Short mmCIF file of C-alpha atoms in Angstrom, two decimals:
data_model
loop_
_atom_site.label_atom_id
_atom_site.label_comp_id
_atom_site.label_asym_id
_atom_site.label_seq_id
_atom_site.Cartn_x
_atom_site.Cartn_y
_atom_site.Cartn_z
CA MET A 1 55.23 -21.31 -29.63
CA GLY A 2 52.16 -22.74 -28.02
CA SER A 3 49.89 -20.38 -29.87
CA ARG A 4 47.42 -20.66 -32.81
CA PRO A 5 46.07 -18.09 -35.28
CA VAL A 6 42.96 -16.26 -34.49
CA SER A 7 39.66 -17.77 -35.78
CA LYS A 8 36.20 -16.27 -35.68
CA GLY A 9 34.83 -19.55 -34.53
CA ASP A 10 37.30 -19.66 -31.69
CA VAL A 11 36.27 -16.20 -30.52
CA LYS A 12 32.55 -17.33 -30.39
CA ASP A 13 33.47 -20.61 -28.57
CA VAL A 14 34.11 -19.16 -25.10
CA ARG A 15 33.50 -20.99 -21.89
CA GLY A 16 33.91 -18.43 -19.03
CA GLY A 17 36.96 -17.10 -17.28
CA TRP A 18 38.77 -14.03 -18.69
CA VAL A 19 40.12 -12.70 -22.01
CA MET A 20 43.58 -11.07 -21.93
CA SER A 21 44.19 -8.67 -24.66
CA MET A 22 46.84 -6.13 -26.07
CA ILE A 23 49.50 -8.86 -25.99
CA SER A 24 51.86 -6.94 -28.15
CA ASN A 25 55.15 -8.47 -27.20
CA PRO A 26 56.03 -11.12 -29.88
CA ALA A 27 58.08 -12.99 -27.34
CA THR A 28 55.12 -13.52 -25.00
CA ASP A 29 54.00 -17.14 -24.96
CA GLU A 30 51.59 -19.25 -23.02
CA GLN A 31 54.17 -20.07 -20.25
CA SER A 32 55.01 -16.41 -19.80
CA LEU A 33 51.32 -15.57 -19.41
CA ARG A 34 50.88 -18.51 -17.02
CA SER A 35 53.87 -17.30 -14.90
CA ALA A 36 52.48 -13.89 -14.68
CA LEU A 37 49.17 -15.04 -13.54
CA VAL A 38 50.61 -17.37 -10.95
CA SER A 39 52.53 -14.41 -9.54
CA ARG A 40 49.27 -12.47 -9.20
CA PHE A 41 47.73 -15.49 -7.60
CA ARG A 42 50.41 -15.59 -5.00
CA GLU A 43 50.04 -11.87 -4.36
CA ALA A 44 46.23 -12.18 -4.00
CA GLU A 45 46.72 -15.14 -1.63
CA ALA A 46 49.21 -13.15 0.54
CA ASN A 47 46.82 -10.22 0.63
CA ALA A 48 43.86 -12.46 1.60
CA ALA A 49 45.94 -14.14 4.35
CA ALA A 50 46.99 -10.81 5.67
CA ALA A 51 43.43 -9.53 5.71
CA ALA A 52 42.22 -12.68 7.42
CA ALA A 53 44.92 -12.31 10.09
CA ALA A 54 43.95 -8.72 10.70
CA THR A 55 40.35 -9.86 11.59
CA ILE A 56 41.57 -12.39 14.18
CA THR A 57 41.11 -11.11 17.64
CA THR A 58 40.00 -13.82 20.13
CA PRO A 59 39.17 -17.57 19.55
CA PRO A 60 37.25 -19.10 17.92
CA TYR A 61 38.77 -17.71 14.79
CA PRO A 62 36.74 -17.05 11.75
CA SER A 63 36.94 -19.42 8.89
CA ASP A 64 39.20 -16.95 6.83
CA ALA A 65 41.84 -17.69 9.48
CA ASP A 66 42.55 -20.93 7.56
CA ILE A 67 43.77 -18.86 4.57
CA SER A 68 47.62 -19.02 4.68
CA THR A 69 50.39 -19.46 2.21
CA SER A 70 51.09 -22.89 3.44
CA SER A 71 47.66 -24.28 3.78
CA MET A 72 45.71 -23.13 0.81
CA PRO A 73 46.49 -24.84 -2.51
CA LEU A 74 47.14 -22.44 -5.44
CA PRO A 75 44.82 -23.11 -8.32
CA THR A 76 46.26 -23.68 -11.66
CA VAL A 77 45.25 -21.93 -14.89
CA HIS A 78 44.75 -22.92 -18.43
CA VAL A 79 46.00 -20.32 -20.94
CA ASP A 80 45.03 -20.62 -24.71
CA LEU A 81 47.04 -17.90 -26.65
CA ARG A 82 45.66 -16.83 -29.94
CA ARG A 83 48.49 -14.95 -32.00
CA ASN A 84 47.62 -12.42 -34.57
CA GLN A 85 50.72 -12.20 -36.81
CA SER A 86 49.53 -9.29 -38.87
CA ASP A 87 48.72 -7.10 -35.86
CA PRO A 88 50.35 -8.29 -32.66
CA ARG A 89 48.28 -5.80 -30.50
CA SER A 90 45.19 -7.88 -31.57
CA SER A 91 46.61 -10.95 -30.02
CA PHE A 92 44.68 -12.27 -27.05
CA ALA A 93 44.48 -15.23 -24.72
CA PHE A 94 41.63 -17.24 -23.19
CA VAL A 95 42.34 -17.76 -19.47
CA THR A 96 40.45 -20.44 -17.46
CA PRO A 97 41.36 -20.78 -13.76
CA SER A 98 40.97 -24.24 -12.19
CA TRP A 99 37.88 -23.21 -10.18
CA LEU A 100 35.99 -23.01 -13.52
CA GLN A 101 37.34 -26.34 -14.64
CA SER A 102 36.46 -29.94 -13.49
CA ASN A 103 38.94 -32.47 -12.37
CA VAL A 104 41.78 -29.84 -12.20
CA THR A 105 44.42 -29.98 -9.31
CA SER A 106 46.28 -27.12 -7.81
CA MET A 107 49.86 -26.08 -8.52
CA ASP A 108 51.16 -28.28 -5.84
CA GLY A 109 49.07 -31.29 -6.84
CA GLN A 110 46.32 -30.72 -4.17
CA ALA A 111 42.65 -30.54 -5.28
CA GLY A 112 40.85 -27.59 -4.01
CA THR A 113 38.89 -24.39 -4.72
CA PRO A 114 39.92 -21.03 -3.09
CA PRO A 115 37.39 -19.19 -0.96
CA PRO A 116 34.90 -16.96 -2.80
CA CYS A 117 36.43 -13.89 -0.99
CA TRP A 118 39.86 -14.71 -2.54
CA VAL A 119 38.42 -15.25 -5.95
CA ASP A 120 36.41 -12.06 -5.94
CA ALA A 121 39.39 -9.91 -4.85
CA LEU A 122 41.66 -11.45 -7.42
CA GLU A 123 39.20 -11.06 -10.16
CA SER A 124 38.40 -7.47 -9.23
CA SER A 125 42.01 -6.63 -9.22
CA LEU A 126 42.77 -8.15 -12.66
CA LEU A 127 39.76 -6.44 -14.26
CA SER A 128 40.59 -3.04 -12.86
CA ASP A 129 44.47 -3.03 -12.99
CA GLY A 130 45.24 -5.52 -15.80
CA ILE A 131 48.43 -7.53 -15.71
CA ILE A 132 52.16 -6.94 -16.65
CA VAL A 133 53.59 -9.67 -18.98
CA ASP A 134 57.05 -9.33 -20.30
CA GLY A 135 57.03 -5.59 -19.64
CA VAL A 136 53.79 -4.93 -21.34
CA LYS A 137 50.50 -4.25 -19.64
CA CYS A 138 47.83 -6.44 -20.87
CA THR A 139 44.04 -5.73 -20.30
CA VAL A 140 41.80 -8.36 -18.69
CA LYS A 141 38.01 -8.70 -19.32
CA LYS A 142 35.51 -11.26 -18.32
CA ARG A 143 34.66 -13.83 -21.01
CA ARG A 144 31.18 -14.71 -21.96
CA PRO A 145 29.69 -17.53 -19.96
CA PRO A 146 29.34 -20.99 -21.53
CA LYS A 147 26.77 -21.38 -24.12
CA ARG A 148 24.59 -23.68 -21.86
CA GLU A 149 24.69 -20.90 -19.24
CA ARG A 150 23.83 -18.31 -21.64
CA VAL A 151 20.82 -20.43 -22.83
CA ALA A 152 19.81 -21.06 -19.34
CA ARG A 153 19.89 -17.35 -18.51
CA ASN A 154 17.89 -16.51 -21.62
CA GLU A 155 15.27 -19.13 -20.71
CA GLU A 156 15.11 -17.65 -17.32
CA ARG A 157 14.50 -14.15 -18.72
CA ILE A 158 11.77 -15.70 -20.88
CA ARG A 159 10.21 -17.36 -17.85
CA ARG A 160 10.33 -14.19 -15.95
CA LYS A 161 8.68 -12.28 -18.64
CA ARG A 162 5.96 -14.95 -19.07
CA ALA A 163 5.40 -14.82 -15.25
CA ALA A 164 5.04 -10.97 -15.41
CA ARG A 165 2.61 -11.36 -18.27
CA ASP A 166 0.69 -14.00 -16.24
CA ARG A 167 0.64 -11.64 -13.15
CA ALA A 168 -0.64 -8.82 -15.37
CA ALA A 169 -3.38 -11.07 -16.79
CA ALA A 170 -4.28 -12.24 -13.32
CA LYS A 171 -4.54 -8.63 -12.31
CA ARG A 172 -6.85 -7.85 -15.21
CA SER A 173 -9.00 -10.92 -14.38
CA ARG A 174 -9.57 -9.78 -10.86
CA TRP A 175 -13.16 -9.02 -9.99
CA GLN A 176 -14.15 -5.47 -11.08
CA ALA A 177 -17.37 -3.93 -9.82
CA ASP A 178 -18.52 -3.23 -13.41
CA MET A 179 -18.66 -7.00 -14.02
CA PHE A 180 -21.98 -7.05 -12.14
CA GLY A 181 -23.49 -5.40 -15.32
CA GLN A 182 -22.59 -8.56 -17.39
CA PHE A 183 -25.41 -10.55 -15.54
CA PRO A 184 -29.02 -10.59 -16.53
CA SER A 185 -30.55 -7.30 -15.40
CA ARG A 186 -33.81 -5.57 -15.28
CA GLY A 187 -33.51 -1.71 -15.16
CA ARG A 188 -30.22 -1.09 -13.27
CA SER A 189 -30.35 -4.23 -11.10
CA ILE A 190 -29.71 -7.89 -11.57
CA VAL A 191 -32.90 -10.00 -12.25
CA PRO A 192 -33.98 -11.56 -8.93
CA HIS A 193 -35.14 -14.93 -10.13
CA VAL A 194 -32.09 -16.19 -12.24
CA PHE A 195 -30.32 -19.17 -10.70
CA VAL A 196 -26.63 -19.66 -10.74
CA ALA A 197 -26.93 -23.05 -12.36
CA ASP A 198 -28.73 -21.38 -15.34
CA LEU A 199 -25.86 -19.01 -16.24
CA ASP A 200 -23.98 -19.58 -19.32
CA ALA A 201 -20.28 -20.93 -19.12
CA SER A 202 -18.67 -17.50 -19.30
CA LEU A 203 -20.89 -15.94 -16.56
CA LEU A 204 -20.40 -19.15 -14.38
CA HIS A 205 -16.68 -18.68 -14.85
CA LEU A 206 -16.98 -15.04 -13.55
CA VAL A 207 -18.71 -16.39 -10.42
CA ALA A 208 -16.58 -19.36 -9.59
CA GLY A 209 -13.34 -18.29 -11.18
CA VAL A 210 -13.14 -14.60 -10.63
CA TYR A 211 -15.67 -13.26 -8.07
CA LEU A 212 -15.62 -15.98 -5.33
CA PRO A 213 -11.72 -16.25 -5.23
CA CYS A 214 -11.62 -12.49 -4.60
CA MET A 215 -14.07 -12.74 -1.66
CA PHE A 216 -12.33 -15.26 0.55
CA PRO A 217 -8.66 -15.67 1.88
CA ASP A 218 -6.43 -18.50 0.77
CA SER A 219 -7.07 -20.34 3.99
CA CYS A 220 -10.77 -21.08 3.25
CA ARG A 221 -11.22 -20.06 -0.42
CA ASP A 222 -11.37 -23.72 -1.87
CA GLU A 223 -13.69 -24.88 0.85
CA VAL A 224 -16.34 -22.12 0.36
CA ILE A 225 -16.17 -22.24 -3.40
CA GLY A 226 -16.55 -26.04 -3.20
CA ALA A 227 -19.49 -25.81 -0.87
CA LEU A 228 -21.36 -23.25 -3.08
CA ARG A 229 -20.45 -25.24 -6.22
CA HIS A 230 -22.02 -28.36 -4.61
CA VAL A 231 -25.28 -26.26 -4.02
CA TRP A 232 -25.70 -25.00 -7.55
CA THR A 233 -24.50 -28.31 -9.05
CA GLU A 234 -26.54 -30.78 -6.98
CA HIS A 235 -29.44 -28.49 -6.18
CA PRO A 236 -29.67 -26.01 -9.01
CA LYS A 237 -32.93 -24.46 -7.70
CA SER A 238 -31.36 -23.56 -4.35
CA LEU A 239 -29.15 -20.56 -5.20
CA ARG A 240 -29.93 -17.37 -7.24
CA ILE A 241 -27.31 -15.17 -8.40
CA LYS A 242 -28.83 -12.04 -6.92
CA GLU A 243 -29.03 -13.63 -3.55
CA LEU A 244 -25.53 -15.00 -3.81
CA PHE A 245 -24.00 -11.46 -4.65
CA GLU A 246 -26.31 -9.74 -2.26
CA THR A 247 -25.52 -11.95 0.68
CA LEU A 248 -21.75 -12.04 0.07
CA GLU A 249 -21.35 -8.27 -0.31
CA VAL A 250 -23.24 -7.78 3.00
CA TYR A 251 -21.21 -10.63 4.62
CA LYS A 252 -18.03 -8.86 3.59
CA LEU A 253 -19.13 -5.67 5.40
CA LEU A 254 -20.49 -7.38 8.40
CA GLU A 255 -17.56 -9.76 8.74
CA ARG A 256 -15.14 -6.78 8.84
CA GLN A 257 -17.10 -5.20 11.71
CA LEU A 258 -17.49 -8.32 13.69
CA SER A 259 -13.80 -9.15 13.34
CA GLN A 260 -12.84 -5.75 14.54
CA LEU A 261 -15.14 -6.05 17.60
CA MET A 262 -13.84 -9.51 18.42
CA ARG A 263 -10.34 -8.36 18.17
CA SER A 264 -10.74 -5.23 20.23
CA GLU A 265 -9.60 -5.27 23.79
CA ARG A 266 -10.21 -2.93 26.72
CA THR A 267 -7.27 -0.63 26.83
CA ALA A 268 -6.26 2.33 29.07
CA ALA A 269 -6.94 4.72 26.07
CA ASN A 270 -10.34 3.42 25.65
CA ALA A 271 -11.16 3.43 29.33
CA SER A 272 -10.34 7.16 29.50
CA SER A 273 -12.29 8.01 26.38
CA SER A 274 -15.94 8.29 25.57
CA LEU A 275 -15.87 5.04 23.75
CA SER A 276 -17.62 2.18 25.20
CA PRO A 277 -15.61 -0.99 26.01
CA PRO A 278 -15.65 -3.51 23.19
CA PRO A 279 -18.46 -6.18 23.72
CA VAL A 280 -17.91 -9.83 24.04
CA ILE A 281 -19.94 -11.52 21.35
CA THR A 282 -21.05 -15.06 22.01
CA LYS A 283 -24.21 -15.17 19.81
CA ILE A 284 -25.33 -13.77 16.46
CA TYR A 285 -28.86 -13.65 15.26
CA ASP A 286 -29.79 -13.56 11.48
CA LEU A 287 -33.38 -12.50 11.84
CA ALA A 288 -35.91 -12.87 9.02
CA CYS A 289 -33.09 -14.94 7.43
CA GLY A 290 -35.01 -16.15 4.31
CA HIS A 291 -32.56 -18.61 2.54
CA GLY A 292 -30.16 -18.28 5.52
CA LEU A 293 -26.96 -18.16 3.55
CA LEU A 294 -25.69 -15.12 5.57
CA GLY A 295 -26.08 -17.14 8.82
CA VAL A 296 -24.25 -20.16 7.23
CA LEU A 297 -21.24 -17.91 6.22
CA LEU A 298 -21.20 -16.23 9.63
CA ALA A 299 -21.13 -19.63 11.38
CA TYR A 300 -18.42 -20.76 9.17
CA ARG A 301 -16.32 -17.65 9.75
CA PHE A 302 -16.84 -17.42 13.54
CA ALA A 303 -16.87 -21.06 14.57
CA SER A 304 -16.73 -20.17 18.38
CA VAL A 305 -19.84 -18.04 18.23
CA LYS A 306 -23.33 -19.49 18.21
CA VAL A 307 -25.25 -18.34 15.09
CA VAL A 308 -29.00 -18.61 15.07
CA CYS A 309 -31.11 -18.19 11.95
CA VAL A 310 -34.60 -17.18 12.57
CA ASP A 311 -37.66 -17.26 10.17
CA LEU A 312 -41.22 -18.44 10.00
CA LYS A 313 -40.14 -21.47 7.96
CA GLN A 314 -36.85 -23.20 7.13
CA ARG A 315 -36.43 -23.46 3.42
CA PRO A 316 -34.90 -26.64 1.73
CA CYS A 317 -32.09 -24.41 0.39
CA PHE A 318 -30.77 -23.89 4.00
CA ASP A 319 -30.25 -27.65 4.36
CA HIS A 320 -28.55 -27.60 0.94
CA TYR A 321 -26.17 -24.95 2.12
CA LEU A 322 -25.48 -26.86 5.25
CA GLU A 323 -24.87 -30.01 3.19
CA GLY A 324 -22.34 -28.30 0.87
CA PHE A 325 -20.24 -26.94 3.74
CA ARG A 326 -20.26 -30.12 5.73
CA LEU A 327 -19.11 -31.91 2.61
CA HIS A 328 -16.37 -29.49 1.55
CA ALA A 329 -15.39 -27.66 4.77
CA LYS A 330 -13.14 -28.85 7.58
CA PRO A 331 -14.38 -28.79 11.16
CA ALA A 332 -12.97 -25.92 13.14
CA GLU A 333 -10.86 -26.60 16.34
CA GLY A 334 -13.18 -28.18 18.79
CA GLU A 335 -15.77 -29.20 16.29
CA SER A 336 -16.76 -32.67 15.37
CA ILE A 337 -18.45 -31.52 12.23
CA PRO A 338 -18.43 -28.19 10.33
CA LEU A 339 -21.02 -25.67 11.37
CA SER A 340 -21.94 -27.39 14.67
CA ASN A 341 -22.50 -23.75 15.98
CA LEU A 342 -25.27 -23.14 13.53
CA HIS A 343 -28.91 -23.33 14.53
CA PHE A 344 -32.37 -22.60 12.90
CA GLU A 345 -35.46 -21.46 14.80
CA GLU A 346 -38.81 -21.50 13.07
CA ARG A 347 -40.70 -18.68 14.70
CA ASP A 348 -41.57 -15.02 14.45
CA PHE A 349 -38.43 -13.23 15.65
CA ALA A 350 -40.45 -10.74 17.46
CA THR A 351 -41.27 -13.41 20.01
CA LEU A 352 -37.70 -13.91 21.08
CA ALA A 353 -37.42 -13.81 24.88
CA ASP A 354 -35.56 -11.20 26.73
CA GLY A 355 -32.84 -13.87 27.64
CA ASP A 356 -32.33 -14.69 23.87
CA VAL A 357 -30.89 -11.29 23.08
CA ASP A 358 -28.61 -9.71 25.58
CA SER A 359 -25.29 -7.73 25.76
CA THR A 360 -23.34 -10.59 24.26
CA THR A 361 -25.62 -10.88 21.21
CA PHE A 362 -25.29 -9.22 17.73
CA VAL A 363 -28.37 -8.79 15.73
CA ALA A 364 -28.37 -8.79 11.96
CA MET A 365 -31.29 -8.50 9.49
CA ILE A 366 -30.95 -8.42 5.68
CA HIS A 367 -33.86 -7.01 3.54
CA GLY A 368 -36.43 -6.80 6.30
CA CYS A 369 -39.59 -5.12 4.99
CA ASN A 370 -41.29 -2.16 6.60
CA GLU A 371 -41.81 -2.72 10.31
CA ALA A 372 -39.53 -5.70 10.49
CA THR A 373 -36.35 -3.55 10.42
CA LYS A 374 -37.89 -1.20 12.92
CA VAL A 375 -38.79 -4.10 15.27
CA ALA A 376 -35.23 -5.71 14.96
CA ILE A 377 -33.34 -2.52 15.81
CA GLU A 378 -35.75 -1.54 18.78
CA MET A 379 -35.26 -5.13 20.17
CA ALA A 380 -31.55 -4.82 19.96
CA GLN A 381 -31.41 -1.44 21.54
CA GLU A 382 -33.94 -2.19 24.29
CA ARG A 383 -32.12 -5.44 25.28
CA GLY A 384 -28.73 -3.95 25.26
CA ALA A 385 -27.32 -6.02 22.32
CA ALA A 386 -23.69 -5.76 21.49
CA GLY A 387 -24.68 -4.30 18.14
CA TRP A 388 -26.86 -4.54 15.14
CA ALA A 389 -26.71 -4.34 11.40
CA THR A 390 -29.58 -4.03 9.00
CA MET A 391 -30.17 -3.65 5.31
CA PRO A 392 -33.67 -2.20 4.88
CA CYS A 393 -35.91 -3.33 2.07
CA CYS A 394 -39.24 -1.57 1.59
CA ILE A 395 -39.96 1.43 3.85
CA ARG A 396 -43.50 2.61 3.49
CA ASP A 397 -44.43 6.31 3.82
CA GLY A 398 -45.24 7.43 7.31
CA LEU A 399 -43.26 4.70 9.14
CA TYR A 400 -40.53 7.09 10.18
CA HIS A 401 -42.32 10.41 10.63
CA VAL A 402 -42.23 11.39 6.94
CA ASN A 403 -45.65 11.00 5.35
CA ARG A 404 -44.38 11.25 1.78
CA VAL A 405 -41.25 11.65 -0.39
CA SER A 406 -42.22 13.10 -3.68
CA ASN A 407 -40.56 13.98 -7.15
CA VAL A 408 -37.58 11.71 -6.81
CA ASP A 409 -36.85 8.25 -8.31
CA ASP A 410 -37.26 5.08 -6.26
CA GLY A 411 -33.61 4.79 -5.52
CA THR A 412 -33.31 8.30 -4.23
CA ARG A 413 -36.39 7.82 -2.15
CA HIS A 414 -34.79 4.70 -0.46
CA PHE A 415 -31.54 6.56 0.22
CA ILE A 416 -33.63 9.37 1.99
CA MET A 417 -35.66 6.85 4.04
CA ALA A 418 -32.62 4.77 4.93
CA GLY A 419 -30.83 7.86 6.11
CA MET A 420 -33.78 9.00 8.28
CA LEU A 421 -33.77 5.46 9.80
CA ALA A 422 -30.15 5.76 10.40
CA GLY A 423 -30.66 9.14 12.24
CA ILE A 424 -33.47 7.95 14.41
CA TYR A 425 -31.74 4.86 15.64
CA GLY A 426 -28.22 6.38 15.94
CA ALA A 427 -26.47 4.28 13.19
CA HIS A 428 -22.70 4.97 13.46
CA TRP A 429 -21.72 3.64 9.91
CA ILE A 430 -23.67 3.63 6.70
CA ALA A 431 -22.33 1.49 3.89
CA ALA A 432 -23.67 0.43 0.58
CA ILE A 433 -23.31 -2.53 -1.80
CA ASP A 434 -23.25 -2.15 -5.55
CA GLU A 435 -26.73 -0.95 -6.83
CA ARG A 436 -26.34 -3.13 -9.82
CA ILE A 437 -27.11 -6.08 -7.46
CA THR A 438 -30.02 -4.36 -5.79
CA ASN A 439 -31.49 -0.82 -5.55
CA ARG A 440 -32.10 -1.58 -1.76
CA ASN A 441 -28.47 -1.49 -1.18
CA ILE A 442 -27.87 0.59 2.01
CA VAL A 443 -26.44 -1.24 5.08
CA LEU A 444 -26.66 0.40 8.55
CA PHE A 445 -24.52 -0.50 11.60
CA GLY A 446 -25.15 0.71 15.17
CA GLY A 447 -25.10 -0.13 18.83
CA TYR A 448 -21.40 -0.21 19.33
CA SER A 449 -18.30 1.95 18.98
CA LEU A 450 -15.03 1.15 17.31
CA ALA A 451 -11.79 3.26 17.56
CA ARG A 452 -10.93 4.53 14.09
#
C-alpha cells in the first residue's frame, strides 16, 4: 500500500532530507511512517517551546518566545516508501520535510518554516535515537544532497584547490634575492651601464611584475610602478637597472629608519633613559644625489617633509622621474600636484649654510666617493642634524688613519674601511644591500637613537 519496489536508480536519485531504514514490519505503510514523524514533530515543538519559555526573564522577550504549540505551524512531510519484498529489513523510505520543499504548506494549512534551532534539535534527535514505527525502531540517516548541490560543492572544492595552487604559485613568484643573479653581470655584480628599457621580456617582467610589487605596499604600488614604467618607456636612457636596484634597496632601509623616527614620541620611559628624545624631521637632504631617484622616492613617501636634492648639475633623468610621478601619482593631502615638496639645488653640498642643516634635518648620501662621505657626516654632526645615512663608495688609503689594507680582495677591503668609518663617526646601525647589485653595498646610519 503506497509503496514501490526498490530500484537502483531510485536510490541514486536522492534530493536531501532523511533515509529511514530497517522498516521490517510488513504492515508499515507511508501513512504510519508519516504519523510517527508528525508525533516526533509535535514532541520537538513542545520541547522547543519549553526551552524558549525557560529563557524568558524580563521583556523584551527573545525571538524564541514566539515558539508555541498554538502559534507555530507544524511542517508537513513527504514520505516515499520503497518496499523490499524479499527482505523486509532492507525496506527503506525517503523522507522530505516541508522546509526542504517549495510551495508546501504546513499541517494546518499555514505556510511557514520552523526556526533553525527547532530543525537542528529535531534532526539531531532523529539521527541519534531513530524513530519507533509500529513497534519497530527504524534508523534515520541524512540523505545525500541534491545533485545540483553536490555539483556546486564539487565545483567549490575545485575552485579552492585552484586558488590554493595560485597562492602557492604567487608565493613562488615572489622576489627572491638570488634573482639578482639573472641580470647582466660583471664579476659578482650587475653591469652598471645596462638600461631597464634594454632588458629582454623575461627580465623586464622580473622587474615590473615581481620585484617592484614586493617593494611597495598596496596603497601606492600601482602609482610607483606606473611612474617608473613611464620613465623606462618614454625615456629609455634615463634609468639603469643597477641604479634602480641600488636606489630602491637603500630606500627600503632608509624609509624604515625615517618612519620609526617620525613615529617615535617622547615618553616617560625615554625621558628617564639614556636615549635622546626622538627628533622632529622637517627636511631631508640627498647630497651628491646624481640621478636623484632616492630624493624623488623620499619626497613621494614623506609628503609633509621638504626634500632637497643637491648636486653640481641637475641631470635630465631627474626631470623624467618627476614627470613620471606627476603623471601617475596622486597629490598627497594638502598638495596641489605630486612632489611639490621636492627641490633641486645645483651647488657643491659643502657650501650649504649653517641654517640649511639643523636639528630638524636628516642627511643622506649614497655612493659618495672618498672625502665626500667624510664631509657629509661631519657636516651633519657639527650642525646637530637629526641623523645621517651614507653608503660609501670608494675609500682611498690613508683617509681614515689606515695607510693601507693588503692581501685581501676588494670587497673585503671595502668592508674593513666602511667598518672603520662607522667606528670613527659612531654609526649605530650598519646594514648591507645585496652584493650582486654592487660590491659597495654597506650602508651606515648614525646621529640618532631608536628604542629597540
